[in-house]
Amino acid sequence: MATIRYLFRYLLTHRDLVLAATPPPDRRFSAPSVGVRRAHIAGLLRETGTEGDGELLTESLLAYLDPALLDHLVHRRGIPQERVEAGWRNLLEIATDSGDGVTRGVTGDRRPAHPT
């Protein structure tokens, strides 16, 4: 999670540079940097034993890290960066919820998905 938190901050702090370096739409999702992020997220989902379509869950979580979307949400819509980060974590928790009320953390620990 610390890596993703750092990535959010990096992308937003250096947004002009990151946006200028973003590949054109026909290569945007095959760029090496996106491949590294995709592999990292897919690994986290595998490590947690996430059920469901891991490939599409990975792409959904990866979409949150798109520089243009982050710029739009934070700088155009005015959504606080902390809220965007929390939304990503919430999506990850939903994705790793086993359906039995237990969310599996990235280290394989089991904790209630929704504390009572």
Short mmCIF file of C-alpha atoms in Angstrom, two decimals:
data_model
loop_
_atom_site.label_atom_id
_atom_site.label_comp_id
_atom_site.label_asym_id
_atom_site.label_seq_id
_atom_site.Cartn_x
_atom_site.Cartn_y
_atom_site.Cartn_z
CA MET A 1 0.00 0.00 0.00
CA ALA A 2 2.87 2.37 0.71
CA THR A 3 4.04 1.99 -2.89
CA ILE A 4 0.63 2.96 -4.23
CA ARG A 5 0.36 5.90 -1.81
CA TYR A 6 3.75 7.12 -3.02
CA LEU A 7 2.69 6.64 -6.64
CA PHE A 8 -0.46 8.77 -6.16
CA ARG A 9 1.63 11.54 -4.65
CA TYR A 10 4.32 11.29 -7.32
CA LEU A 11 1.83 11.39 -10.18
CA LEU A 12 0.05 14.41 -8.74
CA THR A 13 3.18 16.30 -7.70
CA HIS A 14 4.77 15.90 -11.13
CA ARG A 15 1.52 15.94 -13.10
CA ASP A 16 2.68 18.28 -15.88
CA LEU A 17 5.71 16.14 -16.62
CA VAL A 18 3.78 12.87 -16.28
CA LEU A 19 0.96 14.08 -18.53
CA ALA A 20 3.45 15.29 -21.15
CA ALA A 21 5.16 11.89 -21.09
CA THR A 22 1.92 9.90 -21.28
CA PRO A 23 1.88 7.81 -24.47
CA PRO A 24 -0.80 8.45 -27.09
CA PRO A 25 -4.08 6.54 -26.67
CA ASP A 26 -3.06 3.69 -29.00
CA ARG A 27 -0.04 2.90 -26.75
CA ARG A 28 -1.23 4.22 -23.39
CA PHE A 29 -2.02 0.85 -21.84
CA SER A 30 0.97 -1.02 -23.30
CA ALA A 31 3.63 1.41 -22.03
CA PRO A 32 6.33 -0.27 -19.89
CA SER A 33 5.48 1.85 -16.82
CA VAL A 34 1.86 0.70 -17.01
CA GLY A 35 3.04 -2.90 -17.38
CA VAL A 36 5.03 -2.61 -14.15
CA ARG A 37 2.01 -1.21 -12.30
CA ARG A 38 -0.21 -3.92 -13.81
CA ALA A 39 2.17 -6.67 -12.68
CA HIS A 40 2.41 -5.18 -9.16
CA ILE A 41 -1.37 -4.98 -8.73
CA ALA A 42 -1.93 -8.45 -10.21
CA GLY A 43 0.67 -9.82 -7.81
CA LEU A 44 -1.06 -8.20 -4.84
CA LEU A 45 -4.38 -9.70 -5.90
CA ARG A 46 -2.83 -13.17 -6.35
CA GLU A 47 -1.06 -12.90 -3.00
CA THR A 48 -4.35 -12.17 -1.26
CA GLY A 49 -6.07 -15.12 -2.94
CA THR A 50 -8.61 -12.82 -4.58
CA GLU A 51 -11.41 -14.67 -6.29
CA GLY A 52 -13.08 -13.52 -9.48
CA ASP A 53 -11.65 -12.22 -12.70
CA GLY A 54 -8.18 -11.15 -11.60
CA GLU A 55 -7.34 -9.63 -14.97
CA LEU A 56 -10.34 -7.28 -14.98
CA LEU A 57 -9.94 -6.46 -11.29
CA THR A 58 -6.33 -5.53 -12.02
CA GLU A 59 -7.39 -3.27 -14.88
CA SER A 60 -10.05 -1.60 -12.71
CA LEU A 61 -7.53 -0.83 -9.99
CA LEU A 62 -4.98 0.25 -12.60
CA ALA A 63 -7.45 2.73 -14.10
CA TYR A 64 -7.34 4.70 -10.85
CA LEU A 65 -3.62 5.31 -11.46
CA ASP A 66 -4.09 6.88 -14.88
CA PRO A 67 -2.37 10.30 -14.77
CA ALA A 68 -5.13 11.99 -16.82
CA LEU A 69 -7.86 10.62 -14.53
CA LEU A 70 -5.97 11.68 -11.40
CA ASP A 71 -5.47 15.15 -12.84
CA HIS A 72 -9.16 15.36 -13.71
CA LEU A 73 -10.35 14.19 -10.29
CA VAL A 74 -7.99 16.25 -8.14
CA HIS A 75 -7.33 19.39 -10.15
CA ARG A 76 -10.45 19.75 -12.29
CA ARG A 77 -13.13 18.31 -10.02
CA GLY A 78 -11.46 19.38 -6.76
CA ILE A 79 -11.64 15.98 -5.08
CA PRO A 80 -8.99 15.86 -2.34
CA GLN A 81 -6.06 13.56 -3.04
CA GLU A 82 -6.68 11.76 0.26
CA ARG A 83 -10.22 10.93 -0.85
CA VAL A 84 -8.96 9.53 -4.16
CA GLU A 85 -6.40 7.39 -2.30
CA ALA A 86 -9.10 6.21 0.12
CA GLY A 87 -11.34 5.34 -2.82
CA TRP A 88 -8.57 3.18 -4.31
CA ARG A 89 -8.08 1.40 -0.99
CA ASN A 90 -11.84 0.90 -0.71
CA LEU A 91 -11.98 -0.61 -4.19
CA LEU A 92 -9.07 -2.91 -3.26
CA GLU A 93 -10.88 -3.99 -0.08
CA ILE A 94 -14.02 -4.76 -2.05
CA ALA A 95 -11.99 -6.70 -4.62
CA THR A 96 -10.27 -8.77 -1.93
CA ASP A 97 -13.43 -9.46 0.11
CA SER A 98 -13.96 -13.20 0.00
CA GLY A 99 -17.73 -12.92 0.40
CA ASP A 100 -17.54 -14.35 3.91
CA GLY A 101 -17.12 -10.94 5.53
CA VAL A 102 -13.34 -11.31 5.63
CA THR A 103 -10.90 -9.23 3.62
CA ARG A 104 -7.55 -10.80 2.96
CA GLY A 105 -4.68 -8.35 3.38
CA VAL A 106 -1.62 -8.30 1.15
CA THR A 107 0.26 -10.43 3.66
CA GLY A 108 -2.50 -13.04 3.75
CA ASP A 109 -3.90 -11.95 7.11
CA ARG A 110 -7.61 -12.24 7.66
CA ARG A 111 -9.58 -9.35 9.12
CA PRO A 112 -13.23 -8.41 9.10
CA ALA A 113 -14.14 -6.63 5.89
CA HIS A 114 -16.66 -4.41 7.64
CA PRO A 115 -15.93 -3.89 11.36
CA THR A 116 -19.04 -4.04 13.51
#
